[in-house]
Structures are given as structure tokens and as C-alpha cells.
Coordinates of C-alpha atoms in Angstrom, one line a residue:
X1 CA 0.0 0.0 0.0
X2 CA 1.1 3.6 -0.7
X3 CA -0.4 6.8 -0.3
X4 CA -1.6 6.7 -3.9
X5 CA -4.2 3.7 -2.8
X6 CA -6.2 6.6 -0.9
X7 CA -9.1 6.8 -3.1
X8 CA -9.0 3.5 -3.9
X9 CA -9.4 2.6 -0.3
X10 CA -11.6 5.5 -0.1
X11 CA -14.2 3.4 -3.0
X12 CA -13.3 -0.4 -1.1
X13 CA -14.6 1.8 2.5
X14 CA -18.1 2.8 0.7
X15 CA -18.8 -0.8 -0.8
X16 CA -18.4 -2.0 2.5
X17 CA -21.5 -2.8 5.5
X18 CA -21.7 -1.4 8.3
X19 CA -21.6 -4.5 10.7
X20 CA -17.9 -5.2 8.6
X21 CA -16.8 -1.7 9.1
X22 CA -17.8 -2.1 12.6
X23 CA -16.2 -5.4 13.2
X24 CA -12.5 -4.0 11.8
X25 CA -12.6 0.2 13.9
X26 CA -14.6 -1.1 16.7
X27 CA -16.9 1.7 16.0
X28 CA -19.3 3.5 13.4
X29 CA -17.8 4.9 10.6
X30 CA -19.7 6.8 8.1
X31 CA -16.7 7.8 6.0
X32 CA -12.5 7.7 6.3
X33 CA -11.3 11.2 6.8
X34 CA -8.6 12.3 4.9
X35 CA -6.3 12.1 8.4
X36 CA -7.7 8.0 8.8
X37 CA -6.9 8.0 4.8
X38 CA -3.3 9.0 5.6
X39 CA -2.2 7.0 8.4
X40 CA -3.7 4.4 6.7
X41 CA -1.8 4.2 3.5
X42 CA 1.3 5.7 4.6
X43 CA 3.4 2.5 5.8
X44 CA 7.3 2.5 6.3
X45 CA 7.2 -1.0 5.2
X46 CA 9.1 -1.7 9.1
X47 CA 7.2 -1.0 12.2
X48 CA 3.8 -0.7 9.9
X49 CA 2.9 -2.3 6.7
X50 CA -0.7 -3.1 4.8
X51 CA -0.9 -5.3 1.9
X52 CA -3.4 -5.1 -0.6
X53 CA -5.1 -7.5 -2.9
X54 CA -7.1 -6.2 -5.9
X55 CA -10.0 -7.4 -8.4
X56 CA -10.6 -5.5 -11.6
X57 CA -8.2 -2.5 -10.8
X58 CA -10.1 -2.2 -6.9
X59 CA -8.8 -2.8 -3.8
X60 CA -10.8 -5.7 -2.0
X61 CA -9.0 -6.5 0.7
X62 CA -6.1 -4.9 3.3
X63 CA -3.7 -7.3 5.7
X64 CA -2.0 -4.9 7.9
X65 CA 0.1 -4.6 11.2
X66 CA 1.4 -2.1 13.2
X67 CA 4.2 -2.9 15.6
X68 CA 3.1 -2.1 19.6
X69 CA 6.3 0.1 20.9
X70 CA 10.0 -1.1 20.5
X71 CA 8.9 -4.4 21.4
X72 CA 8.4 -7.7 18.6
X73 CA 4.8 -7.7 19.0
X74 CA 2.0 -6.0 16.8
X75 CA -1.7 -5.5 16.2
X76 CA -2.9 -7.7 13.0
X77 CA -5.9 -6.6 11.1
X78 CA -7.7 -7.4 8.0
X79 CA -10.0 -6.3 5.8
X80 CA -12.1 -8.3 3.2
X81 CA -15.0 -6.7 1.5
X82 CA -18.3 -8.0 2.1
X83 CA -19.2 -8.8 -2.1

């Protein structure tokens, strides 16, 4: 993932329900702001990294972590939309 898979992540978010956006933030999310757009596409491939997979030019799914501190351990998420 790169900062240029904004709007495409931006499209994947508004093809997605509700109870799948709720089950990956934890909360209700109407739309990504451009600040949740950022931190989510802008990975230093080290401590934080997404991978995408993509059908027909879209992005359909995001496997990410994000390393917890200066320790070996990080958070794991992903993302698979709903179609």
C-alpha cells in the first residue's frame, strides 16, 4: 500500500457494510477522513505495513500490522470486502 491507494481505499470503505466496518474500527464509521486515509496508506514497510489484494483494478482486501512500541509484537488486522 502507498499513499496513492487513498481513493481506492476511499471506494473499497463505501462498498463495505456497516456491521464489517464495525467489526474492523470497533466503531461506526460513516466515512475515512482524509487524516484516517493517511495513516492508513502511509506505511514505512518496518514497524507498519498493509498489503493489498485487488480485483478489476479495486482494492478488496487490506492485511496490515502495526508494531506495539519497541517491542516484537503488533496488532494484525484485516479487511475483506463483504461482495
Amino acid at each position: 500500500m502507498t499513499p496513492d491507494d487513498s481513493e481506492a481505499l476511499r471506494r473499497m470503505f463505501s462498498r463495505l457494510s456497516q456491521e464489517t466496518i464495525y467489526k474492523r474500527f470497533f466503531r461506526p464509521v460513516k466515512e475515512p477522513s482524509a487524516k484516517d486515509l493517511a495513516f492508513l496508506t502511509n506505511v514505512d514497510h518496518g514497524r507498519r505495513e498493509a498489503l493489498v489484494a485487488e480485483a478489476d483494478g479495486e482494492i478488496v482486501a487490506v492485511a496490515r500490522y502495526d508494531r506495539l512500541g519497541d517491542t516484537d509484537e503488533a496488532e494484525v488486522a484485516v479487511l475483506v470486502e463483504d461482495a
